[in-house]
Coordinates of C-alpha atoms in Angstrom, one line a residue:
M22 CA 34.6 -29.0 -47.1
N23 CA 35.3 -29.6 -43.4
C24 CA 34.3 -27.0 -40.8
P25 CA 37.5 -25.1 -39.7
A26 CA 36.0 -24.8 -36.2
C27 CA 34.9 -28.4 -35.4
G28 CA 36.0 -30.5 -38.3
V29 CA 32.6 -31.8 -39.3
R30 CA 32.1 -32.3 -43.0
A31 CA 29.7 -29.8 -44.5
P32 CA 27.6 -30.3 -47.7
A33 CA 28.6 -28.5 -50.8
G34 CA 27.5 -24.9 -51.0
A35 CA 26.8 -24.6 -47.3
R36 CA 27.7 -21.2 -45.7
Y37 CA 27.6 -22.4 -42.1
C38 CA 28.6 -25.6 -40.3
P39 CA 25.4 -27.7 -39.8
D40 CA 26.8 -28.9 -36.4
C41 CA 28.3 -25.8 -34.6
G42 CA 27.0 -22.9 -36.9
A43 CA 30.5 -21.5 -37.6
P44 CA 30.9 -19.7 -41.0
L45 CA 32.5 -21.8 -43.6
E46 CA 33.7 -19.0 -45.8
V47 CA 37.4 -18.3 -45.7
G48 CA 38.2 -14.7 -44.6
P49 CA 38.5 -12.6 -41.4
D50 CA 36.8 -14.1 -38.3
P51 CA 33.7 -11.9 -37.9
W52 CA 33.6 -12.5 -34.2
Q53 CA 37.1 -11.1 -33.7
S54 CA 36.3 -8.3 -36.1
A55 CA 33.2 -7.3 -34.1
L56 CA 35.1 -7.7 -30.8
R57 CA 37.8 -5.3 -31.9
R58 CA 35.2 -2.7 -32.8
F59 CA 33.5 -3.1 -29.4
V60 CA 36.9 -2.5 -27.7
R61 CA 37.4 0.7 -29.8
G62 CA 33.8 1.8 -28.9
D63 CA 32.8 1.8 -32.6
Y64 CA 29.5 0.1 -32.0
A65 CA 28.0 0.9 -35.5
A66 CA 31.0 -0.9 -37.1
A67 CA 30.6 -3.8 -34.6
A68 CA 27.0 -4.2 -35.7
E69 CA 28.1 -4.2 -39.3
A70 CA 30.7 -6.9 -38.6
L71 CA 28.1 -9.1 -37.0
K72 CA 25.7 -9.1 -40.0
P73 CA 27.2 -12.2 -41.7
L74 CA 26.5 -14.1 -38.4
L75 CA 22.9 -13.1 -37.8
G76 CA 21.5 -15.8 -40.1
A77 CA 23.6 -18.6 -38.6
P78 CA 21.5 -21.5 -37.2
G79 CA 21.6 -22.6 -33.6
P80 CA 23.6 -21.0 -30.7
A81 CA 25.9 -19.1 -33.0
G82 CA 23.0 -17.1 -34.6
A83 CA 21.5 -16.5 -31.1
K84 CA 24.8 -15.2 -29.8
A85 CA 25.2 -13.0 -32.8
L86 CA 21.8 -11.5 -32.2
A87 CA 22.7 -10.9 -28.5
W88 CA 25.9 -9.1 -29.5
N89 CA 24.0 -7.1 -32.0
G90 CA 21.7 -6.1 -29.2
H91 CA 24.6 -4.8 -27.2
A92 CA 25.9 -2.8 -30.2
L93 CA 22.5 -1.2 -30.8
Y94 CA 22.1 -0.5 -27.1
F95 CA 25.3 1.5 -26.9
Q96 CA 24.2 3.5 -29.9
G97 CA 21.1 4.5 -28.0
R98 CA 18.8 2.5 -30.3
E99 CA 17.1 0.8 -27.4
A100 CA 13.9 -0.4 -29.1
E101 CA 15.9 -2.2 -31.8
A102 CA 18.3 -3.5 -29.1
E103 CA 15.3 -5.0 -27.1
A104 CA 14.0 -6.6 -30.3
A105 CA 17.4 -8.2 -30.9
Y106 CA 17.6 -9.6 -27.3
R107 CA 14.1 -11.1 -27.7
G108 CA 15.1 -12.7 -31.0
A109 CA 18.3 -14.1 -29.4
L110 CA 16.3 -15.6 -26.5
S111 CA 13.7 -17.1 -28.9
R112 CA 16.6 -19.1 -30.4
D113 CA 18.6 -19.8 -27.3
P114 CA 16.7 -19.2 -23.9
S115 CA 19.9 -19.9 -22.0
L116 CA 21.5 -16.5 -22.9
W117 CA 21.7 -14.8 -19.5
G118 CA 23.0 -11.5 -20.9
A119 CA 20.2 -11.1 -23.4
A120 CA 17.6 -11.8 -20.7
F121 CA 19.1 -9.3 -18.3
Q122 CA 19.5 -6.6 -20.8
W123 CA 16.0 -7.1 -22.1
G124 CA 14.7 -6.7 -18.5
S125 CA 16.7 -3.6 -17.8
L126 CA 15.5 -2.0 -21.1
A127 CA 11.9 -2.8 -20.4
F128 CA 12.2 -1.4 -16.9
S129 CA 13.7 1.8 -18.2
A130 CA 10.8 2.1 -20.6
G131 CA 8.3 1.8 -17.7
R132 CA 7.0 -1.6 -18.8
H133 CA 7.5 -3.2 -15.4
T134 CA 5.5 -6.4 -16.0
D135 CA 7.5 -7.2 -19.2
A136 CA 10.7 -6.3 -17.3
L137 CA 9.9 -8.7 -14.5
T138 CA 9.2 -11.5 -17.0
A139 CA 12.6 -11.1 -18.5
L140 CA 14.4 -10.7 -15.2
D141 CA 12.7 -13.8 -13.7
A142 CA 14.1 -15.7 -16.7
A143 CA 17.6 -14.2 -16.0
A144 CA 17.3 -15.1 -12.3
A145 CA 16.7 -18.8 -13.3
L146 CA 19.9 -18.8 -15.4
A147 CA 23.6 -19.0 -14.5
P148 CA 25.6 -16.0 -15.7
R149 CA 28.1 -17.4 -18.2
L150 CA 30.8 -14.8 -17.8
K151 CA 33.9 -17.0 -18.2
G152 CA 35.1 -17.0 -21.7
D153 CA 32.7 -14.2 -22.7
P154 CA 34.8 -11.3 -24.0
L155 CA 31.8 -8.9 -23.5
A156 CA 31.4 -10.0 -19.8
P157 CA 32.6 -6.6 -18.5
L158 CA 29.4 -5.1 -19.9
F159 CA 27.5 -6.9 -17.1
S160 CA 29.8 -7.5 -14.2
D161 CA 33.2 -8.8 -13.1
S162 CA 31.8 -11.7 -11.1
E163 CA 28.9 -14.1 -11.3
D164 CA 27.6 -13.1 -7.8
A165 CA 27.6 -9.4 -8.7
A166 CA 25.8 -10.3 -11.9
R167 CA 23.1 -12.2 -10.0
A168 CA 22.9 -9.3 -7.5
K169 CA 22.1 -6.9 -10.4
V170 CA 19.3 -9.1 -11.5
Q171 CA 17.8 -9.2 -8.0
L172 CA 18.2 -5.4 -7.7
F173 CA 16.2 -4.9 -10.9
R174 CA 13.6 -7.4 -9.9
G175 CA 13.2 -5.5 -6.6
L176 CA 12.8 -2.3 -8.5
C177 CA 10.1 -3.8 -10.8
L178 CA 8.2 -5.4 -7.9
R179 CA 8.3 -2.1 -6.0
E180 CA 6.8 -0.3 -8.9
L181 CA 4.1 -3.0 -9.2
G182 CA 3.1 -2.6 -5.6
R183 CA 4.4 -6.0 -4.5
A184 CA 6.4 -4.7 -1.5
V185 CA 7.0 -8.1 0.2
E186 CA 8.4 -9.7 -2.9
A187 CA 10.5 -6.6 -3.6
E188 CA 12.0 -6.7 -0.1
A189 CA 12.9 -10.4 -0.5
A190 CA 14.6 -9.7 -3.9
L191 CA 16.6 -6.8 -2.5
K192 CA 17.7 -8.8 0.5
R193 CA 18.8 -11.6 -1.9
A194 CA 20.8 -9.0 -3.8
L195 CA 22.6 -7.9 -0.6
E196 CA 23.4 -11.5 0.2
L197 CA 25.1 -11.8 -3.1
S198 CA 26.7 -8.3 -3.0
P199 CA 26.7 -7.0 0.5
A200 CA 28.5 -3.7 -0.4
D201 CA 26.0 -2.7 -3.1
P202 CA 24.7 0.8 -1.9
L203 CA 21.9 1.0 -4.5
S204 CA 20.2 -2.2 -3.2
R205 CA 20.5 -0.9 0.4
G206 CA 19.1 2.5 -0.5
V207 CA 16.1 1.0 -2.4
L208 CA 15.4 -1.4 0.5
G209 CA 15.5 1.5 2.9
G210 CA 13.0 3.4 0.8
I211 CA 10.6 0.4 0.8
L212 CA 10.9 0.0 4.6
L213 CA 10.3 3.7 5.0
A214 CA 7.2 3.6 2.9
Q215 CA 5.9 0.6 5.0
G216 CA 6.4 2.5 8.3
R217 CA 9.2 0.3 9.5
Y218 CA 11.3 3.2 10.5
E219 CA 13.9 1.5 12.7
E220 CA 14.7 -1.0 9.9
A221 CA 14.7 1.8 7.3
V222 CA 17.3 3.7 9.4
G223 CA 19.6 0.7 9.5
A224 CA 19.4 0.1 5.7
L225 CA 19.8 3.7 4.8
E226 CA 22.8 4.3 7.2
A227 CA 24.5 1.3 5.6
A228 CA 23.9 2.8 2.1
V229 CA 25.2 6.2 3.2
A230 CA 28.4 4.7 4.5
V231 CA 29.4 3.3 1.1
V232 CA 27.9 5.7 -1.5
A233 CA 30.4 8.1 -3.1
D234 CA 28.1 9.8 -5.6
E235 CA 27.0 13.2 -4.3
Q236 CA 23.6 13.2 -5.9
G237 CA 22.9 9.7 -4.5
L238 CA 24.0 10.8 -1.0
I239 CA 21.6 13.8 -1.0
G240 CA 18.6 11.5 -1.7
L241 CA 19.7 8.9 0.8
N242 CA 20.4 11.4 3.6
N243 CA 17.0 13.0 3.1
D244 CA 15.3 9.6 3.4
L245 CA 17.5 8.8 6.4
G246 CA 16.5 12.0 8.1
V247 CA 12.8 11.3 7.6
A248 CA 13.2 7.7 8.8
A249 CA 15.2 8.7 11.9
F250 CA 12.7 11.5 12.7
Q251 CA 9.8 9.0 12.5
A252 CA 11.8 6.5 14.6
G253 CA 12.2 9.2 17.3
D254 CA 16.0 9.7 16.9
L255 CA 15.9 13.5 16.3
D256 CA 19.7 14.0 16.7
K257 CA 20.4 11.5 13.9
A258 CA 17.7 13.1 11.8
A259 CA 19.3 16.5 12.2
R260 CA 22.7 15.2 11.3
A261 CA 21.3 13.6 8.1
F262 CA 19.6 16.9 7.0
K263 CA 22.8 18.8 7.8
R264 CA 24.8 16.5 5.5
V265 CA 22.4 17.3 2.7
L266 CA 22.8 21.0 3.3
K267 CA 26.6 20.8 3.2
A268 CA 26.4 19.4 -0.2
R269 CA 23.4 21.4 -1.5
P270 CA 22.7 24.5 0.8
D271 CA 19.5 25.3 -1.0
D272 CA 17.9 21.9 -0.8
P273 CA 14.2 22.7 0.0
N274 CA 13.4 19.4 1.6
A275 CA 16.3 19.4 4.0
L276 CA 15.9 23.0 4.9
H277 CA 12.2 22.6 5.7
N278 CA 12.6 19.3 7.6
L279 CA 15.5 20.5 9.6
G280 CA 13.8 23.8 10.4
M281 CA 10.6 22.2 11.5
L282 CA 12.5 19.7 13.6
Y283 CA 14.4 22.4 15.5
L284 CA 11.4 24.7 15.9
K285 CA 9.2 21.9 17.3
R286 CA 11.9 21.2 19.9
G287 CA 12.0 24.9 20.8
L288 CA 15.6 25.3 19.4
G289 CA 15.0 28.5 17.5
E290 CA 18.5 30.1 18.2
E291 CA 20.3 26.8 17.4
L292 CA 18.4 26.7 14.1
R293 CA 19.5 30.3 13.3
Q294 CA 23.1 29.4 13.9
D295 CA 23.0 26.2 11.8
L296 CA 21.2 28.0 8.9
R297 CA 23.9 30.6 8.8
E298 CA 26.4 27.8 8.1
F299 CA 24.7 27.0 4.8
L300 CA 23.0 30.3 3.8
K301 CA 23.8 34.0 3.7
A302 CA 22.6 35.8 6.9
D303 CA 19.7 37.6 5.2
H304 CA 18.5 34.4 3.5
A305 CA 18.8 32.5 6.8
E306 CA 16.7 35.1 8.6
H307 CA 14.1 35.0 5.8
L308 CA 13.8 31.2 5.9
L309 CA 13.7 31.2 9.7
L310 CA 10.8 33.7 9.7
G311 CA 8.9 31.7 7.1
L312 CA 9.3 28.4 9.0
T313 CA 8.3 30.1 12.3
R314 CA 5.2 31.5 10.6
S315 CA 4.3 28.1 9.2
L316 CA 4.6 26.6 12.6
V317 CA 2.7 29.3 14.5
E318 CA -0.1 29.8 12.0
G319 CA -0.6 26.1 11.6
A320 CA -0.1 26.2 7.8
R321 CA -0.5 22.7 6.6
G322 CA -0.4 20.5 3.5
A323 CA -2.2 17.2 3.3
P324 CA -2.8 15.8 6.8
R325 CA -0.7 13.0 8.2
G326 CA -2.9 10.0 8.4
E327 CA -1.0 8.4 11.2
E328 CA -2.2 11.2 13.5
F329 CA -5.7 10.0 13.2
G330 CA -5.1 6.2 12.9
L331 CA -5.4 6.3 9.1
V332 CA -2.2 4.4 8.2
G333 CA -0.9 3.8 4.8
G334 CA 1.0 5.5 1.9
G335 CA -0.7 3.9 -1.1
A336 CA -2.6 5.8 -3.7
A337 CA -6.0 5.0 -2.2
M338 CA -5.0 6.4 1.2
R339 CA -3.4 9.5 -0.3
D340 CA -6.6 10.2 -2.2
T341 CA -8.6 9.7 1.0
L342 CA -6.4 12.0 3.0
E343 CA -6.7 14.7 0.3
L344 CA -10.5 14.4 0.5
V345 CA -10.4 14.6 4.3
D346 CA -8.3 17.7 4.1
R347 CA -10.7 19.4 1.7
A348 CA -13.8 18.3 3.6
S349 CA -12.3 19.7 6.9
R350 CA -12.0 23.2 5.4
T351 CA -15.8 23.5 4.8
D352 CA -18.9 23.1 6.9
A353 CA -20.8 21.0 4.3
N354 CA -22.4 17.7 5.0
V355 CA -20.1 14.7 4.5
L356 CA -21.2 11.1 3.5
I357 CA -18.6 8.4 4.2
L358 CA -19.2 5.2 2.3
G359 CA -17.4 1.9 2.8
E360 CA -17.6 -1.6 4.1
N361 CA -17.5 -2.4 7.8
G362 CA -14.0 -2.2 9.2
T363 CA -12.6 0.3 6.7
G364 CA -12.3 3.2 9.2
K365 CA -15.3 5.3 8.6
E366 CA -15.4 6.7 12.1
L367 CA -11.7 7.4 12.0
V368 CA -12.2 9.5 8.9
A369 CA -15.1 11.4 10.6
R370 CA -12.9 12.1 13.6
A371 CA -10.1 13.3 11.3
I372 CA -12.5 15.7 9.6
H373 CA -13.6 17.0 13.0
R374 CA -10.1 17.5 14.4
L375 CA -8.7 19.2 11.3
G376 CA -11.7 21.6 10.9
P377 CA -12.7 24.8 12.6
R378 CA -15.0 22.9 15.0
A379 CA -12.1 20.9 16.5
K380 CA -12.5 22.5 20.0
G381 CA -16.2 21.5 20.0
P382 CA -17.6 18.0 20.9
F383 CA -17.5 15.0 18.6
V384 CA -20.7 13.1 19.1
A385 CA -21.2 9.7 17.4
V386 CA -24.5 7.8 17.2
N387 CA -24.9 4.3 15.7
C388 CA -28.3 4.2 14.0
A389 CA -28.3 0.4 13.8
A390 CA -27.6 -0.2 17.5
L391 CA -30.9 1.1 18.8
P392 CA -34.6 0.3 18.0
E393 CA -36.5 3.1 16.3
T394 CA -38.3 4.3 19.4
L395 CA -35.2 4.6 21.5
L396 CA -33.2 6.1 18.6
E397 CA -35.6 8.9 18.2
S398 CA -35.3 9.9 21.8
E399 CA -31.5 9.5 21.6
L400 CA -31.3 11.9 18.7
F401 CA -34.0 14.4 19.5
G402 CA -34.1 14.2 23.3
H403 CA -37.3 14.3 25.2
E404 CA -39.3 16.3 27.7
K405 CA -40.3 15.2 31.1
G406 CA -43.4 13.0 30.9
A407 CA -43.1 12.4 27.1
F408 CA -43.4 8.7 27.7
T409 CA -43.5 6.2 30.5
G410 CA -40.3 6.4 32.4
A411 CA -39.4 9.9 31.2
D412 CA -39.2 11.4 34.7
R413 CA -37.0 14.2 33.6
A414 CA -36.1 16.1 30.4
K415 CA -33.1 14.9 28.5
P416 CA -31.2 16.7 25.7
G417 CA -30.6 14.6 22.5
R418 CA -27.5 14.1 20.5
F419 CA -28.3 17.0 18.2
E420 CA -28.1 19.3 21.1
L421 CA -25.1 17.7 22.6
A422 CA -23.2 18.3 19.3
Q423 CA -23.6 22.1 19.7
G424 CA -20.5 23.8 18.2
G425 CA -19.0 20.5 17.1
T426 CA -19.6 17.5 14.8
L427 CA -22.3 14.9 14.8
L428 CA -21.6 11.5 13.2
L429 CA -24.6 9.4 12.3
D430 CA -23.1 6.0 11.7
D431 CA -24.9 3.2 9.8
I432 CA -27.4 5.8 8.5
G433 CA -28.5 3.3 5.8
E434 CA -30.2 1.3 8.6
L435 CA -32.5 4.3 9.5
Q436 CA -36.2 3.5 9.2
P437 CA -38.4 5.6 6.9
P438 CA -40.3 7.5 9.7
L439 CA -37.0 8.7 11.2
Q440 CA -35.6 9.5 7.8
A441 CA -38.5 12.1 7.3
K442 CA -37.7 13.7 10.7
L443 CA -34.0 13.8 10.0
L444 CA -34.6 15.5 6.6
R445 CA -36.0 18.5 8.4
V446 CA -33.0 18.7 10.7
V447 CA -30.6 18.5 7.8
Q448 CA -32.5 21.1 5.8
E449 CA -33.4 23.6 8.5
K450 CA -31.2 22.6 11.5
A451 CA -34.4 22.8 13.5
F452 CA -36.3 20.2 15.6
E453 CA -38.4 19.6 18.7
R454 CA -37.7 17.2 21.5
V455 CA -40.0 14.2 21.8
G456 CA -43.1 15.4 23.7
G457 CA -42.0 19.1 23.3
T458 CA -43.2 22.1 21.4
R459 CA -40.2 24.4 21.6
T460 CA -38.2 24.5 18.4
L461 CA -34.5 24.1 18.9
R462 CA -31.8 25.3 16.4
P463 CA -28.4 23.8 17.4
D464 CA -25.3 24.6 15.4
F465 CA -23.4 21.4 14.4
R466 CA -21.6 19.9 11.5
L467 CA -23.2 16.7 10.1
V468 CA -21.2 13.7 9.0
A469 CA -23.0 10.5 8.0
A470 CA -21.5 7.0 7.3
T471 CA -22.8 3.8 6.0
H472 CA -21.8 0.4 4.5
V473 CA -25.1 0.3 2.5
D474 CA -25.3 1.2 -1.2
L475 CA -27.5 4.2 -0.7
R476 CA -28.0 4.7 -4.4
R477 CA -29.5 1.2 -4.7
A478 CA -31.5 1.7 -1.5
V479 CA -33.0 4.9 -3.1
V480 CA -34.0 3.0 -6.3
E481 CA -35.5 0.2 -4.2
G482 CA -37.5 2.7 -2.1
R483 CA -35.7 1.9 1.2
F484 CA -34.1 5.3 1.5
R485 CA -35.5 8.8 0.8
E486 CA -34.1 10.4 -2.3
D487 CA -34.3 13.9 -1.0
L488 CA -32.4 12.9 2.2
F489 CA -29.8 11.1 0.1
Y490 CA -29.0 14.2 -1.9
R491 CA -28.9 16.4 1.3
L492 CA -26.3 14.1 2.7
F493 CA -24.5 13.4 -0.6
V494 CA -22.7 16.8 -0.7
L495 CA -19.1 15.7 0.0
P496 CA -18.9 12.0 -0.5
I497 CA -15.8 10.1 0.7
E498 CA -15.6 6.4 -0.5
L499 CA -13.2 4.2 1.5
P500 CA -11.8 1.2 -0.4
P501 CA -11.8 -2.2 1.3
L502 CA -8.5 -3.6 2.5
R503 CA -8.3 -6.1 -0.3
E504 CA -8.0 -3.1 -2.8
R505 CA -5.2 -1.5 -0.9
L506 CA -2.8 -4.4 -0.2
D507 CA 0.2 -2.1 -0.5
D508 CA -0.8 -0.6 2.9
I509 CA -0.9 -3.9 4.8
P510 CA 2.9 -3.7 5.8
A511 CA 2.5 -0.2 7.2
L512 CA -0.8 -1.1 9.0
A513 CA 0.7 -4.3 10.5
A514 CA 3.8 -2.3 11.7
H515 CA 1.5 0.3 13.2
F516 CA -0.6 -2.3 15.1
L517 CA 2.6 -4.1 16.3
R518 CA 3.7 -0.8 17.8
S519 CA 0.3 -0.1 19.3
F520 CA 0.0 -3.5 21.0
A521 CA 3.7 -3.8 22.0
R522 CA 4.1 -5.0 25.6
P523 CA 5.4 -2.4 28.1
G524 CA 9.2 -2.4 28.4
R525 CA 9.7 -4.5 25.2
P526 CA 10.4 -3.5 21.6
P527 CA 7.6 -4.1 19.2
Q528 CA 7.6 -7.6 17.6
R529 CA 8.2 -8.0 13.9
L530 CA 6.7 -10.1 11.2
S531 CA 8.8 -12.6 9.2
P532 CA 8.6 -12.2 5.4
A533 CA 6.5 -15.4 5.3
A534 CA 4.1 -14.0 7.8
L535 CA 3.8 -10.7 6.0
D536 CA 3.2 -12.6 2.7
K537 CA 0.4 -14.5 4.4
L538 CA -1.2 -11.2 5.4
M539 CA -0.9 -10.0 1.9
R540 CA -2.7 -13.0 0.5
H541 CA -5.6 -13.1 3.0
P542 CA -8.9 -11.7 1.5
W543 CA -9.8 -9.6 4.7
P544 CA -13.6 -9.7 4.7
G545 CA -13.4 -7.8 8.0
N546 CA -11.1 -5.2 6.5
V547 CA -8.7 -3.2 8.7
R548 CA -10.6 -4.1 11.9
E549 CA -9.9 -7.8 11.2
L550 CA -6.2 -7.1 10.5
E551 CA -6.0 -5.2 13.8
N552 CA -7.7 -8.1 15.7
C553 CA -5.3 -10.5 14.0
I554 CA -2.2 -8.6 15.1
E555 CA -3.5 -8.0 18.6
R556 CA -4.2 -11.7 19.0
A557 CA -0.8 -12.7 17.7
V558 CA 1.0 -10.3 20.1
A559 CA -1.1 -11.4 23.1
L560 CA -0.5 -15.1 22.5
H561 CA 3.1 -15.3 21.3
D562 CA 6.4 -14.0 22.9
A563 CA 8.8 -14.4 20.0
A564 CA 10.5 -11.3 18.7
V565 CA 9.6 -12.4 15.1
L566 CA 6.0 -13.6 14.4
E567 CA 5.7 -16.5 12.0
P568 CA 2.7 -17.4 9.7
D569 CA 1.3 -19.9 12.2
D570 CA 1.2 -17.2 14.9
L571 CA -1.3 -15.1 13.0
G572 CA -4.3 -17.4 13.7
L573 CA -5.2 -17.4 10.0
G574 CA -4.1 -21.0 9.4
P575 CA -7.5 -22.6 10.3
L576 CA -9.2 -20.8 7.4
A577 CA -6.9 -22.6 4.9
A578 CA -7.2 -25.9 6.7
A579 CA -11.0 -25.8 7.0
P580 CA -13.1 -27.9 4.6
A581 CA -13.4 -26.5 1.1
V582 CA -16.5 -24.7 -0.1
G583 CA -17.4 -27.7 -2.2
A584 CA -17.7 -29.8 1.0
F585 CA -20.9 -27.9 2.0
E586 CA -24.1 -29.1 0.4
G587 CA -22.5 -30.3 -2.8
P588 CA -21.7 -27.8 -5.7
D589 CA -21.6 -24.1 -4.9
P590 CA -23.6 -22.4 -7.7
A591 CA -23.7 -19.1 -5.7
S592 CA -19.9 -18.6 -6.0
A593 CA -20.0 -19.4 -9.7
E594 CA -22.3 -16.4 -10.2
M595 CA -19.9 -14.0 -8.5
G596 CA -16.8 -12.2 -9.4
P597 CA -13.5 -13.6 -8.0
V598 CA -13.3 -11.1 -5.1
Q599 CA -16.9 -11.8 -4.0
A600 CA -16.4 -15.6 -4.4
A601 CA -13.2 -15.4 -2.3
E602 CA -15.0 -13.4 0.5
R603 CA -17.9 -15.9 0.5
G604 CA -15.4 -18.8 0.8
V605 CA -13.6 -17.2 3.7
L606 CA -16.9 -16.6 5.5
L607 CA -18.0 -20.1 4.9
R608 CA -14.8 -21.7 6.1
T609 CA -14.7 -19.5 9.2
L610 CA -18.3 -20.4 10.1
A611 CA -17.4 -24.1 9.6
H612 CA -14.3 -23.8 11.7
H613 CA -16.3 -22.3 14.6
G614 CA -19.1 -24.8 14.3
F615 CA -21.4 -22.3 12.7
K616 CA -21.5 -20.2 15.9
V617 CA -22.0 -16.7 14.6
D618 CA -20.6 -15.0 17.8
R619 CA -17.2 -16.8 17.5
A620 CA -17.0 -16.5 13.7
A621 CA -17.7 -12.7 13.9
G622 CA -15.0 -12.3 16.5
A623 CA -12.5 -14.2 14.4
L624 CA -13.3 -12.1 11.4
G625 CA -13.1 -8.8 13.3
M626 CA -16.7 -7.8 12.6
S627 CA -20.0 -7.5 14.6
R628 CA -22.7 -10.1 14.6
A629 CA -25.0 -7.8 12.7
T630 CA -22.4 -7.3 10.0
L631 CA -21.8 -11.1 9.7
Y632 CA -25.5 -11.8 9.4
R633 CA -25.8 -9.2 6.6
K634 CA -22.9 -10.8 4.8
M635 CA -24.4 -14.2 5.3
A636 CA -27.6 -13.1 3.8
K637 CA -25.8 -11.4 0.9
Y638 CA -23.9 -14.6 0.1
R639 CA -26.8 -16.9 0.8
L640 CA -25.1 -18.5 3.8
V641 CA -28.1 -18.3 6.2
G642 CA -29.2 -21.7 7.3
I643 CA -26.3 -23.6 5.6
K644 CA -25.0 -26.6 7.4
N645 CA -21.9 -28.8 7.1
E646 CA -23.8 -32.0 6.4
N647 CA -20.6 -34.0 5.9
L648 CA -19.3 -33.0 9.4
S649 CA -22.8 -33.7 11.0
Q650 CA -22.8 -37.1 9.4
K651 CA -19.4 -38.0 10.8
Q652 CA -20.4 -36.8 14.2
D653 CA -23.6 -39.0 14.1
E654 CA -21.4 -42.0 13.1
V655 CA -19.1 -41.4 16.1
L656 CA -22.1 -41.0 18.4

């Protein structure tokens, strides 16, 4: 018989057309039957009507599976629906609706990587809405359908910590559907988390202007209030919090934020009047009393890292701030561990400022900066005549830290004789000046910091075990910047504000420039990033900084590792992160002609740190023989 759909002759006994896949049996059209049930909302019956088509070969069977997925989805059978969509795509990868629905289901289930895979596939396809009777399930236009894909991609990328890509996806969604409030709200939240408060205010205001859903407006206005407060527009912040309270008078976030905003500005009576708009008089007075007590008594939650230069909202920084808060509430010894440039001294200063010794001095000593003989005098002080040139008595850093905090930085570099003397100070808080006999007992809080692996140093006999355990009471380990990439946008924005020229608004980074920062391995950690931003601001006047303005280009353009002394067996023995760091160090040294001073400056680290890293990665004495040969040929 001939196919009723396309006219192609089918072999005897065939149930489906070998060319178009249409059913050959005479009877009701199963597509129309399924569609009528979809229109009535009878999704179980629609799925039943589709059963004869599920085994059809080619595009017809794939389409039937996709429709079956829709029917299962509307019945709440999401796992079965997702399986149907995957089956449809395995037969026909061009089914946009199946790819999008699979992505949205995986996102709802919290499987963000799977969701992103499906949504990336949907983004590469053209939505085929014309002629599709189920098109209203997705959107009424192709641009709106594409915008939904980009919105879900942005949500997935945000959850995966890929903020730069999430921002790009959401901006693409807004290009396709400028009035979409959800995309603007999500974008505003990402900008807020990155510390880009002025941009966040703009995005959130645009979302508030078009959102009609009350619940959505509450969340958006709360975020807008926080962003405006951080941007310094306190009036706008107050208006946003008031809009929340008009819709939900007992919203705890808005009440607290509005109250603290007013009280910090000394507007106690205005706050009383505003609170009475939303709450009963006795409730308003009770809340006002509680807010005032919180402000006066200094009750605090976790400290705000920005107040101490500890910028970032990622999980690693939140954990660090929680440890800082806990450490500040005790007087126990603290040991801060982390690579150079991770902010160990900033953490020590935060502990001091948050603690009960905040009014006392903060005294810092770098144990690696002075030779042993001078360091002993610097720490313990000396009496007149204790050694040649000691023409008068001098108090040491232990005494100068009386009533405050003493930071011993780079304590891992301390030599064994001084370790023994320090042990007594840590144990007994007692010592004698160099050349003296009088025992001094100063009262100070000890914080030590090092980039050295002290556990390994103890095993190798380079650091006293008893001193290690005296210091290792409250350890705080700071992650390197390469392990907290989600904080780079906030750090960059912070440094751009810090280095902004007087009378000019802070410069911004283009998405491509921010992406370049996110891909750099940062062997010098936050200090290297700070130097990079400061250099870019000093050398370039444009309002938006581009990738070439960052000064990171030469690293990529320098000769590859393999150009130095043949194969690189050292990198082959390392993990990917260590190999990447070794490669950056090697390329930077090559770019600066193996001049350690210049390379250290470009990397944002000290000469001593660079020498240690060179020794660690077997770079001491390495030469660019290829470059030297070329120079010899020219000469």
